[in-house]
Coordinates of C-alpha atoms in Angstrom, one line a residue:
M9 CA -0.1 0.0 -0.2
I10 CA 3.2 2.3 1.3
A11 CA 4.7 1.7 -2.2
A12 CA 1.0 2.4 -4.4
A13 CA 0.8 5.4 -2.5
A14 CA 4.2 6.2 -3.2
A15 CA 3.7 5.3 -7.0
L16 CA 0.3 7.5 -7.0
A17 CA 1.9 10.8 -5.1
S18 CA 4.6 10.3 -7.8
T19 CA 2.1 10.2 -11.1
V20 CA 0.1 12.7 -9.7
F21 CA 3.3 15.2 -8.9
L22 CA 4.7 14.2 -12.9
G23 CA 1.9 14.9 -14.2
G24 CA 1.6 18.8 -12.3
C25 CA 5.3 19.3 -13.6
G26 CA 3.8 18.4 -16.6
L27 CA 1.4 21.0 -16.8
A28 CA 3.6 24.1 -15.3
G29 CA 6.1 22.9 -18.0
G30 CA 3.6 22.6 -21.1
S31 CA 1.7 23.4 -23.8
D32 CA -1.3 25.1 -21.3
D33 CA 1.4 27.6 -20.4
V34 CA 0.8 31.6 -20.3
T35 CA 4.2 33.9 -21.1
L36 CA 2.7 37.7 -21.0
E37 CA 4.9 40.7 -22.4
L38 CA 5.4 43.5 -20.3
V39 CA 6.3 47.0 -21.7
A40 CA 7.4 49.7 -19.1
A41 CA 9.0 53.0 -18.1
D42 CA 11.6 54.4 -16.5
Y43 CA 11.5 56.2 -14.2
G44 CA 14.4 56.1 -12.1
D45 CA 17.3 58.8 -14.2
T46 CA 20.4 56.6 -13.8
E47 CA 21.0 52.9 -14.1
A48 CA 21.0 52.2 -10.0
S49 CA 18.1 53.6 -9.8
S50 CA 16.2 52.1 -12.9
T51 CA 12.5 50.8 -12.7
E52 CA 14.1 47.3 -13.7
P53 CA 14.9 45.6 -10.6
Y54 CA 11.5 46.9 -9.3
W55 CA 9.5 45.0 -12.0
K56 CA 12.3 42.0 -13.2
D57 CA 11.8 40.6 -8.8
L58 CA 7.1 42.1 -9.0
A59 CA 7.6 39.6 -11.6
R60 CA 9.6 36.4 -9.9
A61 CA 7.3 37.2 -7.5
Y62 CA 5.0 36.4 -9.0
E63 CA 5.7 33.5 -11.4
D64 CA 7.3 31.9 -7.7
E65 CA 3.0 32.4 -7.1
H66 CA 1.8 30.7 -10.6
P67 CA 3.8 28.0 -12.1
G68 CA 1.9 28.3 -14.8
V69 CA 1.9 31.9 -16.0
R70 CA 6.1 33.6 -17.1
V71 CA 6.4 37.5 -17.6
N72 CA 8.9 39.0 -19.5
V73 CA 9.9 42.3 -18.6
T74 CA 10.9 45.5 -20.7
V75 CA 12.0 48.6 -19.1
L76 CA 11.8 51.3 -22.2
S77 CA 13.4 55.2 -21.7
W78 CA 10.4 58.1 -21.9
N79 CA 11.9 58.8 -24.8
D80 CA 11.7 55.5 -26.3
V81 CA 8.4 54.0 -25.2
D82 CA 5.6 55.0 -26.3
R83 CA 7.0 55.4 -30.1
E84 CA 8.2 52.1 -29.5
V85 CA 4.7 50.1 -28.1
R86 CA 3.2 52.3 -31.5
E87 CA 5.6 49.9 -33.2
M88 CA 5.0 46.9 -31.3
V89 CA 0.8 47.8 -32.0
E90 CA 1.9 48.7 -35.7
A91 CA 4.1 45.9 -36.5
G92 CA 1.0 43.7 -34.9
R93 CA 2.9 42.6 -32.2
A94 CA 1.3 44.4 -29.4
P95 CA 2.4 43.3 -26.0
D96 CA -0.1 41.8 -22.8
M97 CA 0.7 45.5 -21.1
A98 CA 2.6 48.7 -21.5
Q99 CA 2.9 51.1 -18.8
I100 CA 3.5 54.2 -20.6
G101 CA 1.5 57.8 -21.3
A102 CA -1.5 57.9 -23.2
Y103 CA -4.3 54.8 -23.9
A104 CA -7.1 57.1 -25.5
D105 CA -5.7 56.5 -29.1
Y106 CA -5.9 52.6 -29.1
A107 CA -8.9 52.8 -26.4
D108 CA -10.5 54.2 -29.9
E109 CA -8.6 51.8 -32.2
G110 CA -11.1 49.1 -30.0
L111 CA -7.5 47.5 -29.1
L112 CA -7.2 48.1 -25.4
Y113 CA -9.1 45.6 -21.7
R114 CA -11.8 47.3 -20.3
A115 CA -10.6 48.0 -17.0
D116 CA -13.8 45.3 -15.9
D117 CA -12.8 42.6 -18.1
L118 CA -9.3 42.5 -16.6
L119 CA -9.5 43.5 -13.2
S120 CA -11.5 42.3 -9.3
I121 CA -14.1 44.4 -8.7
P122 CA -12.3 45.6 -5.9
V123 CA -8.5 46.9 -7.5
Q124 CA -11.3 48.3 -10.0
A125 CA -13.2 50.0 -7.2
N126 CA -10.1 51.2 -5.0
F127 CA -7.8 54.2 -7.7
V128 CA -8.5 57.1 -6.3
S129 CA -11.0 58.8 -8.2
Q130 CA -9.8 61.7 -9.9
L131 CA -8.0 59.3 -11.4
A132 CA -9.3 56.3 -12.7
S133 CA -12.0 59.6 -14.6
A134 CA -9.2 60.3 -16.4
G135 CA -8.9 56.6 -17.4
Q136 CA -12.6 56.3 -18.4
V137 CA -13.5 57.3 -23.1
D138 CA -17.6 57.3 -22.6
G139 CA -16.9 56.5 -19.2
V140 CA -15.6 52.9 -19.8
Q141 CA -12.4 53.3 -17.9
Y142 CA -9.7 51.5 -20.9
G143 CA -6.3 53.2 -18.8
L144 CA -5.2 52.1 -15.4
P145 CA -3.7 54.8 -13.4
F146 CA -0.1 54.3 -12.6
A147 CA 2.1 56.9 -10.2
G148 CA 0.9 59.7 -9.5
S149 CA 2.1 62.6 -9.0
T150 CA 1.1 66.6 -7.9
R151 CA 3.6 70.1 -9.0
V152 CA 4.1 72.3 -6.4
L153 CA 6.8 75.2 -5.9
F154 CA 10.1 74.6 -4.8
Y155 CA 12.6 77.6 -3.7
N156 CA 15.9 77.2 -2.1
R157 CA 15.8 78.4 1.0
T158 CA 18.9 79.2 1.6
L159 CA 18.9 81.7 -1.1
F160 CA 15.3 83.2 0.6
E161 CA 17.0 83.2 3.8
E162 CA 20.2 85.1 2.7
A163 CA 18.0 88.0 0.8
G164 CA 15.4 88.3 3.8
L165 CA 12.4 86.2 1.1
T166 CA 9.2 84.8 1.9
P167 CA 7.9 82.2 0.0
P168 CA 5.4 84.0 -2.9
K169 CA 1.9 83.5 -3.4
S170 CA 0.8 85.3 -6.3
W171 CA 2.0 86.4 -9.1
D172 CA 3.2 89.8 -8.3
D173 CA 5.4 87.9 -5.8
L174 CA 6.7 85.5 -8.0
A175 CA 7.8 88.1 -10.3
E176 CA 8.9 90.5 -6.9
T177 CA 11.1 87.7 -5.7
A178 CA 12.7 86.3 -9.4
G179 CA 13.1 90.5 -9.4
K180 CA 15.3 90.4 -5.9
L181 CA 17.4 87.2 -6.5
K182 CA 18.6 88.0 -9.9
E183 CA 20.1 91.2 -8.3
R184 CA 21.9 88.7 -6.0
G185 CA 23.7 87.1 -9.1
V186 CA 20.7 83.7 -8.9
K187 CA 21.7 81.8 -12.0
Y188 CA 17.9 81.0 -12.6
P189 CA 15.1 82.8 -10.2
Y190 CA 12.6 81.0 -11.7
A191 CA 13.3 78.2 -13.9
L192 CA 10.6 78.2 -16.9
P193 CA 10.9 74.1 -18.4
L194 CA 8.7 74.8 -21.8
G195 CA 12.0 72.4 -23.7
P196 CA 10.0 69.4 -25.1
E197 CA 10.1 66.6 -22.3
E198 CA 7.3 67.8 -20.7
A199 CA 6.4 71.1 -22.1
Q200 CA 2.9 70.6 -21.0
A201 CA 3.1 70.1 -17.8
E202 CA 4.5 72.7 -17.7
T203 CA 1.6 75.2 -19.4
M204 CA -0.9 73.7 -17.8
Q205 CA -0.1 74.6 -14.4
W206 CA 0.7 77.4 -15.8
M207 CA -2.9 77.6 -18.0
L208 CA -4.8 76.4 -14.1
S209 CA -2.9 79.2 -12.7
G210 CA -4.4 81.9 -14.4
G211 CA -7.8 80.1 -14.2
S212 CA -8.4 77.9 -17.5
G213 CA -7.2 74.8 -18.8
Y214 CA -6.4 73.1 -22.0
T215 CA -10.3 72.1 -21.6
D216 CA -13.2 73.8 -20.1
G217 CA -15.9 72.0 -18.9
L218 CA -17.4 70.2 -21.1
G219 CA -13.9 68.7 -23.0
V220 CA -13.6 70.9 -25.4
Y221 CA -10.3 72.2 -25.9
T222 CA -10.0 76.1 -25.1
I223 CA -6.0 76.5 -25.8
D224 CA -6.3 80.0 -26.7
S225 CA -8.6 80.8 -24.0
P226 CA -8.6 84.9 -22.8
S227 CA -7.3 84.0 -19.8
N228 CA -4.6 81.4 -21.6
V229 CA -3.0 84.1 -24.0
S230 CA -3.6 86.5 -20.9
T231 CA -1.5 84.4 -19.0
F232 CA 1.1 83.3 -21.7
T233 CA 1.9 87.1 -21.9
W234 CA 2.4 87.9 -18.3
L235 CA 5.2 84.8 -18.6
R236 CA 6.8 87.0 -21.7
D237 CA 6.5 90.2 -20.3
E238 CA 6.9 89.9 -16.5
L239 CA 9.3 86.9 -16.2
V240 CA 11.1 85.8 -20.6
G241 CA 11.0 89.5 -21.3
K242 CA 12.5 90.3 -17.6
G243 CA 15.3 88.4 -17.9
L244 CA 14.3 86.3 -14.8
T245 CA 14.0 83.0 -16.0
G246 CA 17.9 82.1 -17.0
P247 CA 20.5 82.3 -19.6
V248 CA 18.7 79.3 -20.7
A249 CA 15.3 80.3 -23.0
P250 CA 12.2 78.3 -21.8
G251 CA 11.7 76.3 -25.1
E252 CA 15.1 75.0 -24.7
M253 CA 15.3 73.6 -21.0
N254 CA 13.8 71.3 -20.1
R255 CA 12.3 69.3 -16.9
A256 CA 15.5 66.7 -15.9
A257 CA 18.1 69.8 -17.1
A258 CA 15.6 72.6 -14.7
F259 CA 15.9 69.6 -11.7
T260 CA 19.6 69.5 -11.9
A261 CA 20.2 72.9 -12.1
F262 CA 18.0 73.4 -8.5
A263 CA 20.0 70.4 -7.2
N264 CA 23.3 72.3 -7.6
G265 CA 21.8 75.5 -5.9
Q266 CA 21.9 77.1 -9.1
V267 CA 17.4 78.2 -8.9
G268 CA 15.4 79.7 -6.9
M269 CA 11.9 78.5 -8.0
L270 CA 10.7 76.5 -10.0
N271 CA 7.4 73.5 -10.1
G272 CA 8.3 70.7 -9.2
H273 CA 6.6 67.6 -8.5
P274 CA 8.1 64.4 -5.7
S275 CA 11.0 62.8 -7.0
L276 CA 13.0 66.5 -7.0
M277 CA 12.7 66.1 -2.9
K278 CA 16.0 63.2 -3.5
I279 CA 17.4 64.6 -6.6
A280 CA 17.9 68.0 -4.2
S281 CA 18.1 66.0 -0.9
K282 CA 21.1 64.5 -2.2
K283 CA 23.2 67.4 -3.5
G284 CA 21.8 69.1 0.5
V285 CA 20.2 71.2 -1.7
K286 CA 17.9 73.1 2.0
Y287 CA 14.2 73.7 -0.1
G288 CA 11.1 74.2 0.5
M289 CA 7.5 73.5 -0.4
V290 CA 4.5 76.0 -1.4
P291 CA 1.2 76.0 -3.6
T292 CA 1.9 76.5 -6.8
P293 CA 1.4 80.9 -7.3
G294 CA -1.9 82.2 -8.3
I295 CA -2.6 85.1 -10.4
E296 CA -4.3 86.7 -6.8
G297 CA -3.4 84.0 -4.3
E298 CA -2.0 80.5 -4.0
N299 CA -3.4 77.8 -6.5
R300 CA -5.9 76.1 -5.7
N301 CA -6.2 74.2 -8.9
T302 CA -3.2 71.9 -9.7
L303 CA -1.6 69.7 -11.7
G304 CA -2.8 66.0 -11.5
V305 CA -0.8 63.5 -13.2
T306 CA -0.2 59.3 -13.3
D307 CA 0.3 57.9 -16.4
W308 CA -1.0 55.0 -17.5
M309 CA -1.2 50.8 -17.5
T310 CA -2.3 49.9 -20.7
A311 CA -3.9 46.0 -22.1
F312 CA -4.2 44.8 -25.2
K313 CA -6.0 42.0 -26.7
Q314 CA -4.8 41.2 -29.4
N315 CA -3.2 37.9 -27.8
G316 CA -5.6 36.7 -25.7
H317 CA -4.3 36.5 -22.3
A318 CA -7.2 38.2 -20.2
D319 CA -7.6 35.9 -17.0
Q320 CA -3.7 36.2 -17.0
V321 CA -3.0 39.4 -17.4
G322 CA -6.0 40.6 -14.7
D323 CA -4.9 38.1 -12.1
F324 CA -1.6 40.1 -12.9
L325 CA -2.4 42.8 -12.1
D326 CA -4.3 41.9 -8.9
F327 CA -1.0 41.5 -8.4
V328 CA 0.8 44.8 -9.2
Y329 CA -1.7 47.3 -7.7
S330 CA -2.0 44.8 -4.1
D331 CA -1.1 48.0 -1.4
E332 CA 2.2 46.2 -0.8
N333 CA 3.1 46.6 -4.4
V334 CA 1.3 50.1 -4.9
L335 CA 2.9 51.4 -1.9
A336 CA 6.6 49.9 -2.7
F337 CA 7.1 51.5 -5.6
S338 CA 5.7 54.6 -4.7
R339 CA 8.5 54.8 -2.1
K340 CA 11.4 53.8 -3.8
Y341 CA 10.4 56.5 -6.9
D342 CA 9.1 59.7 -4.6
L343 CA 5.3 58.6 -6.3
L344 CA 2.0 58.8 -4.9
P345 CA 0.3 55.6 -4.7
V346 CA -2.9 56.1 -7.5
T347 CA -5.2 54.0 -4.8
A348 CA -7.0 54.5 -1.5
T349 CA -6.0 52.6 0.0
A350 CA -2.5 53.0 -0.5
S351 CA -3.3 56.8 -0.1
Q352 CA -4.4 56.7 3.0
T353 CA -1.6 54.6 4.9
M354 CA 1.1 56.7 3.3
A355 CA -1.0 60.2 5.4
A356 CA -0.5 58.3 7.8
A357 CA 3.3 56.9 8.3
A358 CA 5.4 59.0 9.3
Q359 CA 7.9 57.6 7.0
D360 CA 6.6 59.7 4.2
K361 CA 6.2 62.6 5.5
D362 CA 7.4 64.1 2.9
L363 CA 4.7 63.5 0.6
R364 CA 1.7 64.5 2.5
P365 CA 2.1 68.4 1.3
F366 CA 1.3 66.3 -2.6
L367 CA -1.3 64.2 -1.6
D368 CA -3.3 67.1 -0.2
E369 CA -2.3 68.2 -4.2
L370 CA -3.9 65.5 -5.4
Q371 CA -6.9 65.3 -3.3
L372 CA -7.7 69.5 -5.8
S373 CA -6.0 68.6 -8.7
E374 CA -6.6 68.4 -12.3
L375 CA -5.5 65.9 -15.2
Y376 CA -4.2 66.0 -18.9
P377 CA -7.7 64.9 -21.2
A378 CA -6.4 61.3 -21.1
G379 CA -9.5 60.0 -22.5
K380 CA -9.7 62.6 -26.1
T381 CA -8.0 60.7 -28.4
S382 CA -6.5 63.8 -29.8
W383 CA -5.1 64.5 -26.2
A384 CA -1.5 62.4 -27.7
S385 CA -1.3 65.1 -31.0
V386 CA -2.1 67.8 -28.9
S387 CA 1.2 67.2 -26.7
A388 CA 3.4 66.6 -29.1
D389 CA 2.2 70.4 -30.2
V390 CA 2.5 71.6 -28.0
K391 CA 6.1 70.3 -26.7
K392 CA 7.3 71.7 -30.1
L393 CA 6.0 75.1 -30.1
I394 CA 5.0 76.4 -26.3
G395 CA 8.1 77.9 -25.8
R396 CA 8.1 80.6 -29.1
A397 CA 5.1 81.8 -27.1
V398 CA 7.4 83.2 -24.3
V399 CA 10.8 84.7 -26.0
D400 CA 11.1 88.2 -27.2
G401 CA 8.8 89.3 -29.9
G402 CA 7.0 85.5 -29.6
D403 CA 2.7 86.3 -30.3
P404 CA 1.0 84.4 -27.1
A405 CA -2.4 84.7 -29.2
Q406 CA -1.1 82.9 -32.5
V407 CA 1.0 80.5 -30.9
L408 CA -1.8 79.4 -28.9
G409 CA -4.3 80.1 -31.3
D410 CA -2.0 77.6 -34.2
L411 CA -2.5 75.1 -31.1
Q412 CA -6.2 75.0 -30.8
R413 CA -7.0 75.4 -34.7
T414 CA -5.1 71.4 -34.8
A415 CA -5.7 70.8 -31.7
T416 CA -10.0 70.9 -33.3
R417 CA -8.8 69.3 -36.2
A418 CA -7.3 66.6 -34.0
G419 CA -9.8 66.4 -31.6
R420 CA -13.1 65.6 -34.3
A421 CA -11.9 62.7 -34.0
D422 CA -12.6 62.4 -30.6

């Protein structure tokens, strides 16, 4: 009987191994963006460890991970899709165009109800097209005004609350020889973010309450006219033209003590701290006082239908969006959780106290119009053109009008 039982156990064990390693196995392909600023801080180890942890619990599923630079990931994924080699999942900057082409799974095709219901409401709404969620928020951030405390204390300055305060403060910093009194990164890396932050502080945005593009609204024209005349034209944004200044360069200059003020997201804290820069953070100034509307940003996890792995993709994404994993990623890269429960944990944790100003801002934030299929092309045009609005001799009305006309044409497909 013992021999027979052993033989049966052996048969079951071997049969199980055959199933785990047989033709029913599934390999999922994941393409993700890199949030690290050096090889040592690359996102790749995070994803590889996460994939291994999942595979250990699910022997019939393998997750292949490819991590690409933010400069390349959106283009590479588009090329893969157009070549008929869509990945199962892609963590990228936009989703609506793929949803419009019928290429993506709906969130409720994939996720368990508790996971889908747990996304921060503003972020979940931004992931919808016609009321259906296709974009799964991944890693959030907001913007606050960073200032160099040492430079401010030496000059006897207080953080600005309004645009006039900001211009006056920048002028005093310039008098003291600060290279970039206010850094204005309108270069192609992330101009759409700095642009929207200023639009919001001036009382407008890319779209109105109905989702119609309002890029050349009177408020936006006034905002960029003020930037041209009161900051750039008076030499308060430094020696590099805003249209040539990228966010990464502005952050590096801040960490080197060369910047008095700039809009920044959470990762700037670590960059500055590594260089020993003492900084403060306040809400971004508005046209008449503290800006009540701030920019909220999230990137998107998408799931493509092509390979037909809905069950396995959904189960893996439930694992990705567990509180443990969401918090681990957010803390490692100084980003905000995209789930409500992880946000509550972070808000209460002493180790995350530096992120609380950003968490508070998230509740009032406004996001890009990511649910419009035209947004990807509109964003690309903003990156290329917006710097021209603020240069000496630039015409904000003309630049914003050109962007509006392009957006209107592109928006007809929304």
